[in-house]
Structures are given as structure tokens and as C-alpha cells.
GROMACS .gro file of C-alpha atoms in nm:
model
  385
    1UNK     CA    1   9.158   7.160   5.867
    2UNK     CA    2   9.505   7.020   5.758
    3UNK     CA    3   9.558   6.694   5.889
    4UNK     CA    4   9.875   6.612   6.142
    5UNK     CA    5  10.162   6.432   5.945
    6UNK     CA    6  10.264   6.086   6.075
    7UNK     CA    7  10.601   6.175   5.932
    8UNK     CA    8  10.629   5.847   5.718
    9UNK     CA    9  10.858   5.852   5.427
   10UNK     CA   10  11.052   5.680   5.140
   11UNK     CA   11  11.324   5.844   5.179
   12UNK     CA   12  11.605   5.593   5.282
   13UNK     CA   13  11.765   5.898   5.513
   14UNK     CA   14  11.434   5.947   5.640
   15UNK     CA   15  11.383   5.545   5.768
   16UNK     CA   16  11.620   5.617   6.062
   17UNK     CA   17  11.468   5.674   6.349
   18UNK     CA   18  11.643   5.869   6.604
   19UNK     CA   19  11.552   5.926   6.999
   20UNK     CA   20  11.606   6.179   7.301
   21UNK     CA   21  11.977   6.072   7.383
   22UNK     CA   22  12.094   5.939   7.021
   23UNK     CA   23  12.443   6.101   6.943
   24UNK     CA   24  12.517   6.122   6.590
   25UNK     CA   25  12.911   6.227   6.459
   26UNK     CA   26  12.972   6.369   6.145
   27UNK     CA   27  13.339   6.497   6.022
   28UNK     CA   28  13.352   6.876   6.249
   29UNK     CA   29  13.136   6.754   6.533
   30UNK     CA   30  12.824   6.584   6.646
   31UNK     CA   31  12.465   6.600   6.629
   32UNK     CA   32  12.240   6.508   6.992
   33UNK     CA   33  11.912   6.461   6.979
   34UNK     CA   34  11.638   6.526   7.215
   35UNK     CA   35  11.308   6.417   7.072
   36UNK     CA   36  11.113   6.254   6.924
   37UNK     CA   37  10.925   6.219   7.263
   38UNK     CA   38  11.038   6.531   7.394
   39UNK     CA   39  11.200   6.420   7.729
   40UNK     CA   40  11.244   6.653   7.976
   41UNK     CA   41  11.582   6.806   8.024
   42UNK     CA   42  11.569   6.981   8.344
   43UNK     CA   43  11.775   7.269   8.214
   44UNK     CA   44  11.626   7.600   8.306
   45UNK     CA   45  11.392   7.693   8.005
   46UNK     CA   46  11.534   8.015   7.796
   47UNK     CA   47  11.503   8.172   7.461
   48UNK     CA   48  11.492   8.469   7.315
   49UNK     CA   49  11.324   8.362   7.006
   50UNK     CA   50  11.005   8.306   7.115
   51UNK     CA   51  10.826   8.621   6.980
   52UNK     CA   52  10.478   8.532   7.097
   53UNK     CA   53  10.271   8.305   7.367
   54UNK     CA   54   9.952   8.262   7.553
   55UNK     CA   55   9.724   8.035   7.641
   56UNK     CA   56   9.698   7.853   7.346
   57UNK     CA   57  10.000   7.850   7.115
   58UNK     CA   58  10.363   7.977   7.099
   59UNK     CA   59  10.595   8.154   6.815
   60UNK     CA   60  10.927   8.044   6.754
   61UNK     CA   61  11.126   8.178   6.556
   62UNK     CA   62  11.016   8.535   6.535
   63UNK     CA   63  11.153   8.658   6.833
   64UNK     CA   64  11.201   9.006   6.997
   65UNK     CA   65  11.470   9.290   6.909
   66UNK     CA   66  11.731   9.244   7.147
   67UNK     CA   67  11.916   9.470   7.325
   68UNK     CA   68  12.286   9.289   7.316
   69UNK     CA   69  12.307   9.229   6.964
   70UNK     CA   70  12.272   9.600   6.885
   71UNK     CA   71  12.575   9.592   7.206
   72UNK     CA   72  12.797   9.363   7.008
   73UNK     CA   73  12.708   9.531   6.666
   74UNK     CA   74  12.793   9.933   6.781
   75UNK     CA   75  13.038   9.797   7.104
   76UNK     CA   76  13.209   9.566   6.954
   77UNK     CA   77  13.414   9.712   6.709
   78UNK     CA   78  13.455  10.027   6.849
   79UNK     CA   79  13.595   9.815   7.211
   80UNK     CA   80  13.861   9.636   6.964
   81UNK     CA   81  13.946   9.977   6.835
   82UNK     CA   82  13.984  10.181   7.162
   83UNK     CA   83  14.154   9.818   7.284
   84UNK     CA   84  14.424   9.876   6.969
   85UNK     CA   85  14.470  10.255   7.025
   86UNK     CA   86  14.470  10.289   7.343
   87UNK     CA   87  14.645   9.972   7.564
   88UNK     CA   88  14.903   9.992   7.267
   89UNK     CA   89  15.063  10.350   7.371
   90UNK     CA   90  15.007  10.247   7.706
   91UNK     CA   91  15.175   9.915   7.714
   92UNK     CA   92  15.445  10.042   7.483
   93UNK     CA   93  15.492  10.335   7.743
   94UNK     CA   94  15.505  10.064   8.045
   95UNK     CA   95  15.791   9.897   7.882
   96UNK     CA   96  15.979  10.214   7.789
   97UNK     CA   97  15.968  10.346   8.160
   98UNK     CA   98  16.091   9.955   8.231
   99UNK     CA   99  16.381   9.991   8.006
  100UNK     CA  100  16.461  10.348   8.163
  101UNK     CA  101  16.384  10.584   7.854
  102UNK     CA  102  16.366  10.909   7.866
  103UNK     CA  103  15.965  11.067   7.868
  104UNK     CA  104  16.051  11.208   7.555
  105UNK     CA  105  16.140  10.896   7.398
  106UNK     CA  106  15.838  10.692   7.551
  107UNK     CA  107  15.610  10.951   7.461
  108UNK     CA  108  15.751  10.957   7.089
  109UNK     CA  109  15.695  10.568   7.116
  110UNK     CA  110  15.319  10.628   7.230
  111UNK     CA  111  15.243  10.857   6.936
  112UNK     CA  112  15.423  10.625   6.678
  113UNK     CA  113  15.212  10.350   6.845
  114UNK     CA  114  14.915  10.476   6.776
  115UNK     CA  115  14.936  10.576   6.462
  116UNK     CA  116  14.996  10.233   6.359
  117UNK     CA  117  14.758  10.091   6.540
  118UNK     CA  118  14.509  10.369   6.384
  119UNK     CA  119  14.582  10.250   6.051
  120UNK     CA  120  14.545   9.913   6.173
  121UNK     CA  121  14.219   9.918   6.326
  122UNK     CA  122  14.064  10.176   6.123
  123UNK     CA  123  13.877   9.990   5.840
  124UNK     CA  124  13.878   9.639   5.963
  125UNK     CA  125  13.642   9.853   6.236
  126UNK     CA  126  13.439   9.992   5.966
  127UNK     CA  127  13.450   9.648   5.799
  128UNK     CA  128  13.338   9.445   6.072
  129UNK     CA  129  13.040   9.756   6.155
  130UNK     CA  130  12.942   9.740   5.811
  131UNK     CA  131  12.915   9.320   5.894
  132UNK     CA  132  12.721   9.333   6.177
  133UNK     CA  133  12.451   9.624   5.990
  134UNK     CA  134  12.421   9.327   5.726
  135UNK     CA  135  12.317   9.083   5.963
  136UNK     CA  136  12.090   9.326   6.188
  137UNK     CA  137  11.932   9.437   5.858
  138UNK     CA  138  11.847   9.046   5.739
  139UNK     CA  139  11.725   8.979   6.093
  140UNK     CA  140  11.462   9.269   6.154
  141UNK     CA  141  11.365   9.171   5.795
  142UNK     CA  142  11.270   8.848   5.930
  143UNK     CA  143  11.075   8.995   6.183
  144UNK     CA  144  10.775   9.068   5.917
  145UNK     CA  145  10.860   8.825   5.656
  146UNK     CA  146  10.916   8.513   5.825
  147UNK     CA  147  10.627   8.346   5.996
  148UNK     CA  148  10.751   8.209   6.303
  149UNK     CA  149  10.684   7.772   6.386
  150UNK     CA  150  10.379   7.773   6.629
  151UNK     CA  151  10.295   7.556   6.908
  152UNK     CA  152   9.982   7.432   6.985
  153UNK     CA  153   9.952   7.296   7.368
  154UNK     CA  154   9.600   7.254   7.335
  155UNK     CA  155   9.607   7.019   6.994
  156UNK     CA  156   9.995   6.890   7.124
  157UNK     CA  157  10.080   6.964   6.741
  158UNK     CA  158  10.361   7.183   6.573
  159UNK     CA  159  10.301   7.413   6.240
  160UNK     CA  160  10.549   7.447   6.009
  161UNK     CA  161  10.517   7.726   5.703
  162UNK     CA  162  10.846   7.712   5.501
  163UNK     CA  163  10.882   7.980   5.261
  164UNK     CA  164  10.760   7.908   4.924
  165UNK     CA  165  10.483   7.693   5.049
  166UNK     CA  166  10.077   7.711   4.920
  167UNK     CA  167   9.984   7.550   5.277
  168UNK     CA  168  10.122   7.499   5.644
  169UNK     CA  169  10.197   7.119   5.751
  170UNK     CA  170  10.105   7.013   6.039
  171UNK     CA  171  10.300   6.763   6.257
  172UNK     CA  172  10.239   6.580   6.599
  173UNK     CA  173  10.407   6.736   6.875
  174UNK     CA  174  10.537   6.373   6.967
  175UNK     CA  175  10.684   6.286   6.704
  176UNK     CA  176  10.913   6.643   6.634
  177UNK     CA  177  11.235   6.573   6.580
  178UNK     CA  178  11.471   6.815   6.800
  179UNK     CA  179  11.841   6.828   6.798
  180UNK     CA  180  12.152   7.056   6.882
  181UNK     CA  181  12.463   7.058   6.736
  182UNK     CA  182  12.836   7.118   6.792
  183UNK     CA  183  13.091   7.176   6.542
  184UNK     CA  184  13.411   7.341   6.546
  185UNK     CA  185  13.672   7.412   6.296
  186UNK     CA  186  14.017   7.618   6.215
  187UNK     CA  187  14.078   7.936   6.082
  188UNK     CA  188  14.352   8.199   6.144
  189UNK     CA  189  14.253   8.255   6.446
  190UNK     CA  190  14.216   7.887   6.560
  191UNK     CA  191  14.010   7.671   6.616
  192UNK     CA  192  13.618   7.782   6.669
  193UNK     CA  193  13.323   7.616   6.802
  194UNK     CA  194  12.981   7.707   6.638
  195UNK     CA  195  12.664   7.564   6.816
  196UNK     CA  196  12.331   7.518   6.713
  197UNK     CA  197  11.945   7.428   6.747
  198UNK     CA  198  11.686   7.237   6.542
  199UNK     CA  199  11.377   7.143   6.476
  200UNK     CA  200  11.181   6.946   6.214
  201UNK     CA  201  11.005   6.632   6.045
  202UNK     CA  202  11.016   6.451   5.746
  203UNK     CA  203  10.704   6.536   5.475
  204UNK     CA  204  10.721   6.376   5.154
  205UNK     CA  205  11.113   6.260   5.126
  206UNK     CA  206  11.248   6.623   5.238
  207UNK     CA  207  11.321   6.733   5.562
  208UNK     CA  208  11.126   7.048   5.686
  209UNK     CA  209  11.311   7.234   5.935
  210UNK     CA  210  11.471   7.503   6.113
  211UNK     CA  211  11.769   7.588   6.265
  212UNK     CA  212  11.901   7.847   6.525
  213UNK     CA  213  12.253   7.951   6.617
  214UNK     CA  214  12.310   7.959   6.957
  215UNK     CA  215  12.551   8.095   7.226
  216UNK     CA  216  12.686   7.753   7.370
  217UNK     CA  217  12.575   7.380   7.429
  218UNK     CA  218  12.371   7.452   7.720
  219UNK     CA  219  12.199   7.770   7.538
  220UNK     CA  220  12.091   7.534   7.309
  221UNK     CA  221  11.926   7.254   7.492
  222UNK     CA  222  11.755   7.620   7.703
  223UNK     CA  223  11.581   7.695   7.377
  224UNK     CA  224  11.457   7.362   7.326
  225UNK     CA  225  11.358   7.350   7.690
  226UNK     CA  226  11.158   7.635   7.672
  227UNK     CA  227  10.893   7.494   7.396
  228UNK     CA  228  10.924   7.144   7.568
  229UNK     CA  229  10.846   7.336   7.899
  230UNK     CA  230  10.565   7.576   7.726
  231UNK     CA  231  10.390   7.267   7.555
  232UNK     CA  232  10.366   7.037   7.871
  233UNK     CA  233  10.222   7.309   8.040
  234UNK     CA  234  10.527   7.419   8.285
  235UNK     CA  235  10.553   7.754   8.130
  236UNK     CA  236  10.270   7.985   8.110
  237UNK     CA  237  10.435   8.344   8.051
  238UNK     CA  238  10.717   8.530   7.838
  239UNK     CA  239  10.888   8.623   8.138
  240UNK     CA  240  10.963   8.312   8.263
  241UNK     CA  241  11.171   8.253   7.941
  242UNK     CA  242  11.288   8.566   7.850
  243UNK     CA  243  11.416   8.785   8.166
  244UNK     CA  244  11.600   8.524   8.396
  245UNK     CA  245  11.760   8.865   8.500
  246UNK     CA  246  11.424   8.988   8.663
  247UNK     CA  247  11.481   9.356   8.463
  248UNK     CA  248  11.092   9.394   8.381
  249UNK     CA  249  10.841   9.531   8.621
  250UNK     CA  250  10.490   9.404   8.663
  251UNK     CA  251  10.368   9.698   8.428
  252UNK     CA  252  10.700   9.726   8.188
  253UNK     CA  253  10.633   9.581   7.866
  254UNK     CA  254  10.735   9.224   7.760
  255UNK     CA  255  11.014   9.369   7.529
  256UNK     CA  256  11.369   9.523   7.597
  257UNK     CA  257  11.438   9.897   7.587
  258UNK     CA  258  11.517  10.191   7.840
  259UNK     CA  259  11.282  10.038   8.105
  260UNK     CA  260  11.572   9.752   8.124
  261UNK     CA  261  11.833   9.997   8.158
  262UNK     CA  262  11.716  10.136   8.461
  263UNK     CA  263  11.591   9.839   8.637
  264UNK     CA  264  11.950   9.707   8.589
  265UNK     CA  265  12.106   9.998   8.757
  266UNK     CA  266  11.887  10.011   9.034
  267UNK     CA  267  11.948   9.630   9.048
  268UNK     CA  268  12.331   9.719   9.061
  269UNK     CA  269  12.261  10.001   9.306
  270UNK     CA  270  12.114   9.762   9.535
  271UNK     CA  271  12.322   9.430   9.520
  272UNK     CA  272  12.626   9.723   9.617
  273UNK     CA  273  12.424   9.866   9.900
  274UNK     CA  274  12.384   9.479   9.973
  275UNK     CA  275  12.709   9.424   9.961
  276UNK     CA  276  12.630   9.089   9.729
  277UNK     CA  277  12.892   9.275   9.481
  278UNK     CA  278  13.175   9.507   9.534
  279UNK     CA  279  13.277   9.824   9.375
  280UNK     CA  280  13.499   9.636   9.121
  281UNK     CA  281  13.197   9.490   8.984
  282UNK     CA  282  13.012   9.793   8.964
  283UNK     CA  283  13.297   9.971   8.810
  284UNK     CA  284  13.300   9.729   8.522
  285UNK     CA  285  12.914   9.707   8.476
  286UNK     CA  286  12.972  10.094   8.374
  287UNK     CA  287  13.275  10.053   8.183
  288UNK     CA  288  13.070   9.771   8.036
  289UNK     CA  289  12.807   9.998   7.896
  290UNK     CA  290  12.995  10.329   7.836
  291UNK     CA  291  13.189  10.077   7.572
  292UNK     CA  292  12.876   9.981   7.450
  293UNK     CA  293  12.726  10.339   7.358
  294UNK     CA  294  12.554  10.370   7.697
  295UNK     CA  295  12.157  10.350   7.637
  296UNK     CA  296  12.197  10.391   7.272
  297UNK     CA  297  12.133  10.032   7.194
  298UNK     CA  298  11.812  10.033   7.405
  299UNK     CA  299  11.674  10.344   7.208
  300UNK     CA  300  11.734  10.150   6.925
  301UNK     CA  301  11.528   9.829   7.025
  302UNK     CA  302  11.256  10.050   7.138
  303UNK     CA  303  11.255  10.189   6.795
  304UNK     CA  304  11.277   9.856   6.555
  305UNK     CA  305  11.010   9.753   6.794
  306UNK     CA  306  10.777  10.031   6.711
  307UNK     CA  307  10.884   9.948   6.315
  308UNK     CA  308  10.748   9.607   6.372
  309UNK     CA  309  10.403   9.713   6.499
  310UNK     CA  310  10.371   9.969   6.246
  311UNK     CA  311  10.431   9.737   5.957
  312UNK     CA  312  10.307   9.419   6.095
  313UNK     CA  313  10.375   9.046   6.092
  314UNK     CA  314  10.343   8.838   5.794
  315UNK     CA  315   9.959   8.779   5.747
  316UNK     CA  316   9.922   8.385   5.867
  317UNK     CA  317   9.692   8.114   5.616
  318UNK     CA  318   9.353   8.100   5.715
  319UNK     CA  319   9.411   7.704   5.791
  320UNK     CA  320   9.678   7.838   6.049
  321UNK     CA  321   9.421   8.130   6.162
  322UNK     CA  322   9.166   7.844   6.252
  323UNK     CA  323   9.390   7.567   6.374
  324UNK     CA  324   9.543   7.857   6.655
  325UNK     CA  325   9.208   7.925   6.784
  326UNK     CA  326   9.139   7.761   7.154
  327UNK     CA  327   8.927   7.478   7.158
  328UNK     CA  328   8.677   7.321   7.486
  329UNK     CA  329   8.942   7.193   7.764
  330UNK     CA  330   8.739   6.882   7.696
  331UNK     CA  331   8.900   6.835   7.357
  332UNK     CA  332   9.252   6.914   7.474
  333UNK     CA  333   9.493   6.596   7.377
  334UNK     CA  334   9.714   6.452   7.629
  335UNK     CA  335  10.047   6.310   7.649
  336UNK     CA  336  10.127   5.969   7.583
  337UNK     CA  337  10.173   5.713   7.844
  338UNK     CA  338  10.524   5.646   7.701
  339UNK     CA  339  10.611   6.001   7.749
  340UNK     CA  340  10.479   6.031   8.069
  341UNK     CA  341  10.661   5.724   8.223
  342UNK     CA  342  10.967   5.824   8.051
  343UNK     CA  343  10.987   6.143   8.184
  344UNK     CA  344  10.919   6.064   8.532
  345UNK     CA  345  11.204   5.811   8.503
  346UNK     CA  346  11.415   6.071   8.365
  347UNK     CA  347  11.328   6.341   8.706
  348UNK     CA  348  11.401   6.051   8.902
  349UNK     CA  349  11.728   5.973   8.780
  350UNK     CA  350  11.826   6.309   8.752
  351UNK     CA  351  11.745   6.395   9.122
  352UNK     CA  352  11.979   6.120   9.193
  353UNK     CA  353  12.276   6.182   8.994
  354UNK     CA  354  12.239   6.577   8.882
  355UNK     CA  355  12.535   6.579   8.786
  356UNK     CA  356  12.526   6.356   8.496
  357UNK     CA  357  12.457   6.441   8.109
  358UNK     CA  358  12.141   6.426   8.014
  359UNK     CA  359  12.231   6.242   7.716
  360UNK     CA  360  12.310   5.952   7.939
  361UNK     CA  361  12.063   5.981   8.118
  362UNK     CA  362  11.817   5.936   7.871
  363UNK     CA  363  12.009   5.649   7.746
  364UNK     CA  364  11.967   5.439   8.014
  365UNK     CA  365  11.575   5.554   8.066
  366UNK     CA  366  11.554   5.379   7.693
  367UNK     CA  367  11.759   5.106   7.777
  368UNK     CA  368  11.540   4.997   8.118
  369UNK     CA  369  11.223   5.064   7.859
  370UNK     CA  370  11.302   4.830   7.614
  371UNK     CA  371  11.459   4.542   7.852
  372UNK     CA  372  11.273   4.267   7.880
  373UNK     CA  373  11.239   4.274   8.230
  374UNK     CA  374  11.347   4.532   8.454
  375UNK     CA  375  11.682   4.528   8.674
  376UNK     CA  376  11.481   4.495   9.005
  377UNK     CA  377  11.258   4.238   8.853
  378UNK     CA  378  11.541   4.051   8.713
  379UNK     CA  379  11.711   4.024   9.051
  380UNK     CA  380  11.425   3.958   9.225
  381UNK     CA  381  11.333   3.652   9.011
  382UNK     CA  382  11.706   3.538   9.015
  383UNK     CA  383  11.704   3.554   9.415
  384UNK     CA  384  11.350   3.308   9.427
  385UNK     CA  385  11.486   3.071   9.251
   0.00000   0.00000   0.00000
């Protein structure tokens, strides 16, 4: 058996030590950390890359087909087109009728209109389909080349297999290094904000890690919290992490596909018939998926999920084969007593002041830790004498 890494290195960058709270700037952004000594963040665990879990371990990194990427890879384009070719002649016929031209004229306009916008539109569409194929096709790739980091709840310790290594490492949950990051800069379009999640340790002057792209800030600290929630034993299943939505039944499988379609229309049938949501909202859910090919991006998750099974996952090392496997509850490790006082410090102060970052919060959890005496103490001594 591989043993954990303590992380030590000589690597000057590696000698910093960083903390759940620490805020680090560079030139397009910052960098916030959340572990080492994974602190709770009490931000309702998500992600969608967690490809497998049970009892004993979880995959991240592998993940699942899902069903809005193939939305925003067929809908997307094809929305901006129809957006292009069809509100153009429309608004250009809305200001023609304003101005008092003839139908003739306006409808002369419309055609003009769109034939501009047609050659517009036509092969940055194609462009930015061809794009989004590219990235689908280096994902599902990943899906049976890449092997996924694995948690193990049981041991408390994280494996990490980068590619082009003869051996996983093997690294004390503890001492993981997690960290999101936001970073924004211009283009032509303006300025953009890019957001991401991390992971890793430092093994012989390098950094090991990985990195997700994420949806927002609070996306990323969700995919975070759902390992942090899955390894201290506050998440047991798939579903809590992966359908916040509720679209799986009890015997649906754990993946995407038709089975979601349906159970969000009947969902939407019933919230109308509830009156928790109005027609309006109905009417866009449909014009939502009609612009989005319908079901045709749940067929196709159904499919790359059978293409998965049938060619398999990456065979894992036999040292990774053996390390997974459960051991007696007797030999489980537990938590630290550092992280289990600073957590409960961190619930407490968040119940009092929910509304405050987390960042601060965990701040000021370190800064009580490593006073001398605490506040209440202090007083209290102060006030005797």
C-alpha cells in the first residue's frame, strides 16, 4: 500500500501555507481558499462531476453526460440565429409601421433584413456548432481516459493519478489544499468573468492538481461542498448532489435522459395546476425547450451514456483497486480535534450572522484559535481584577 503524503516540500512556492479563508490576488482576480482543514461552508452541496459514490469512496472528476451542455451546444447557436433572423424583420417592421410606411415598403425592409442578417449569422452559427462539437468530443473522451480523483471516507485520504504517472499518490484528506477562483478580463465584447475550482497538494516540488470551470462563485464553493459534505459523512447518495430539481424517481436511474424530461413536465403540469407558477412561466419553459431541440439532447445523453458502459472506464492501478476496498468500521480514521472545534465554531457563527461571507467567517474562527486567550476569557479576567 502507497503511503499518505505529508505534503512537505523544498519548493520555496510550496513553504506557504495557506488556510480555509486565505484570499490570495493575482493581476485578473483572486484566488480563496477553503482547506487545508476542510471547514464547512454551509452552502448546499452540488456537482455534477461526481461520476461515482457509495459507501466507501467518491469519483471526481469523471462525472455524468449532462443534459444542458448538449442544450447550449445544439440551442445555442441555433437561438442566436433565429434571434438574428427573426426579431430583426420584426423590429425593423415595428419601426417602419412607427414611421408610417407603406406595408409594401416595411415588408421590402423585412426581406432585406433578413437577408443580411442570414449572411450574418450563417457561419459564425456553424462556427460556434463546430466549437461546441470540439469541446463535447474532448469531454466524453475524458469520460474513459481520465481516471477521476477518489475519496476515501473510510481512510479520510484523497488519490490523485495524473496522467503520465507509474503510481497513484496518496494524500491526507486534511491536509488537501482546495481553492476557487475568480478572474475576469476584456475582450470585444467586454469584460468577462471566468470562475473556477481546485484541488491539490504539493509532492516532490510540483503541484499535483486539478481544476474545474464552473458556472459562478457560489457553483464553485457547491462543488467543493459536495466532497467536503460526502467525506464527513453528511452525504450518502448521488441524488442528494446531483438532482436539487427532484426530476428522478425512486426507480429512474442516477443519470439524465428522457426519464428527466417527463418528470419535469409533469413537475410543470403540477406547480400550474398549483398555481405556484403562472402560464407565462409555463409558456417559456416550452419555448425554452422547443429552442433547445425539444428531447433531442436527452436522447443524446442516454446514448453517450450507453457508449460509456460499452467501452468502459479507464482500468484503475491495482494499489488504487486495494486502497478503495472497505475496511472494519473499527479501523475507520476520524477527524481531527482541530477540525472538529473549528467547524462547530464556524455553524455557530454562521447561524448567527448568515448573512456574512464565509471567507470572513472563517477568518475570525482562525483568529479566536490562535489568540492567546479567548475574547470572553480576556474580559472576564480584565473584569476580576
Amino acid at each position: 500500500m502507497t503511503k499518505p503524503i505529508d505534503t512537505p516540500s523544498t519548493d520555496p512556492a510550496a513553504m506557504k501555507v495557506y488556510r480555509a479563508g486565505d484570499i490570495e490576488s493575482f493581476p485578473s482576480g483572486y484566488t480563496t481558499y477553503l482547506a487545508p482543514l476542510p471547514l464547512p461552508t454551509e452552502v448546499s452541496p452540488h456537482s455534477p462531476y461526481v461520476s461515482d459514490l457509495n459507501d466507501t469512496y467518491l469519483d471526481f472528476g469523471g462525472g455524468t453526460p449532462q443534459v444542458f451542455s448538449w442544450q447550449m451546444t445544439l440551442g445555442g447557436p441555433f437561438t442566436a440565429a433565429v434571434f438574428v433572423l427573426l426579431g430583426g424583420p420584426v423590429i425593423g417592421a415595428l419601426l417602419g409601421a412607427s414611421f408610417g410606411y407603406e406595408w409594401a415598403d416595411i415588408w421590402n425592409s423585412m426581406q432585406g433584413i433578413f437577408l443580411a442578417g442570414y449572411e450574418i449569422v450563417f457561419w459564425p452559427s456553424l462556427y460556434s456548432l463546430a466549437v461546441g462539437l470540439g469541446v463535447w468530443f474532448n469531454k466524453h473522451s475524458q469520460y474513459t481516459e481520465v481516471i477521476p480523483t477518489r475519496f476515501n471516507r473510510q481512510r479520510r485520504e484523497v488519490c490523485f493519478m495524473p496522467q503520465g504517472a507509474q503510481a497513484p499518490l496518496f494524500v491526507p484528506w486534511e491536509s488537501l489544499c482546495a481553492w476557487v477562483v475568480q478572474a475576469q478580463g476584456g475582450s470585444q465584447y467586454g469584460v468577462t468573468r471566468q470562475y473556477g475550482m481546485g484541488m491539490g497538494f504539493y509532492h516532490e516540488g510540483e503541484l499535483v492538481r486539478v481544476e474545474f470551470m464552473c458556472a459562478g462563485m457560489p457553483l464553485a464553493i457547491a462543488h467543493w461542498e459536495a466532497v467536503r459534505a460526502y467525506m464527513e459523512y453528511e452525504v450518502h447518495d448521488l441524488k442528494s448532489i446531483q438532482d436539487p430539481m427532484d426530476l428522478q424517481g425512486p426507480n429512474d436511474p442516477p443519470h439524465e435522459g428522457m426519464h428527466t424530461f417527463r418528470n419535469a413536465r409533469a413537475r410543470l403540469h403540477r406547480r400550474i395546476r398549483e398555481k405556484e407558477v403562472g402560464w407565462v412561466y409555463g409558456f417559456f419553459w416550452y419555448l425554452y425547450h422547443v429552442m433547445t431541440f425539444w428531447t433531442l439532447p436527452n436522447r443524446l445523453v442516454e446514448w453517450e451514456v450507453k457508449r460509456i458502459a460499452k467501452v468502459g472506464r479507464k482500468k484503475l492501478p491495482e494499489a488504487m483497486q486495494a486502497w478503495s476496498e472497505s475496511i472494519p468500521e473499527e479501523q475507520w480514521a476520524k477527524p481531527s480535534e482541530a477540525l472538529i472545534r473549528l467547524g462547530q465554531r464556524v455553524k455557530e457563527l454562521r447561524q448567527r450572522r448568515p448573512q456574512r461571507a464565509i471567507t470572513d467567517i472563517f477568518a475570525e474562527v482562525y483568529r479566536r484559535e490562535h489568540e492567546p486567550l479567548g475574547g470572553a476569557e480576556r474580559k472576564f479576567k480584565r473584569w476580576r481584577k
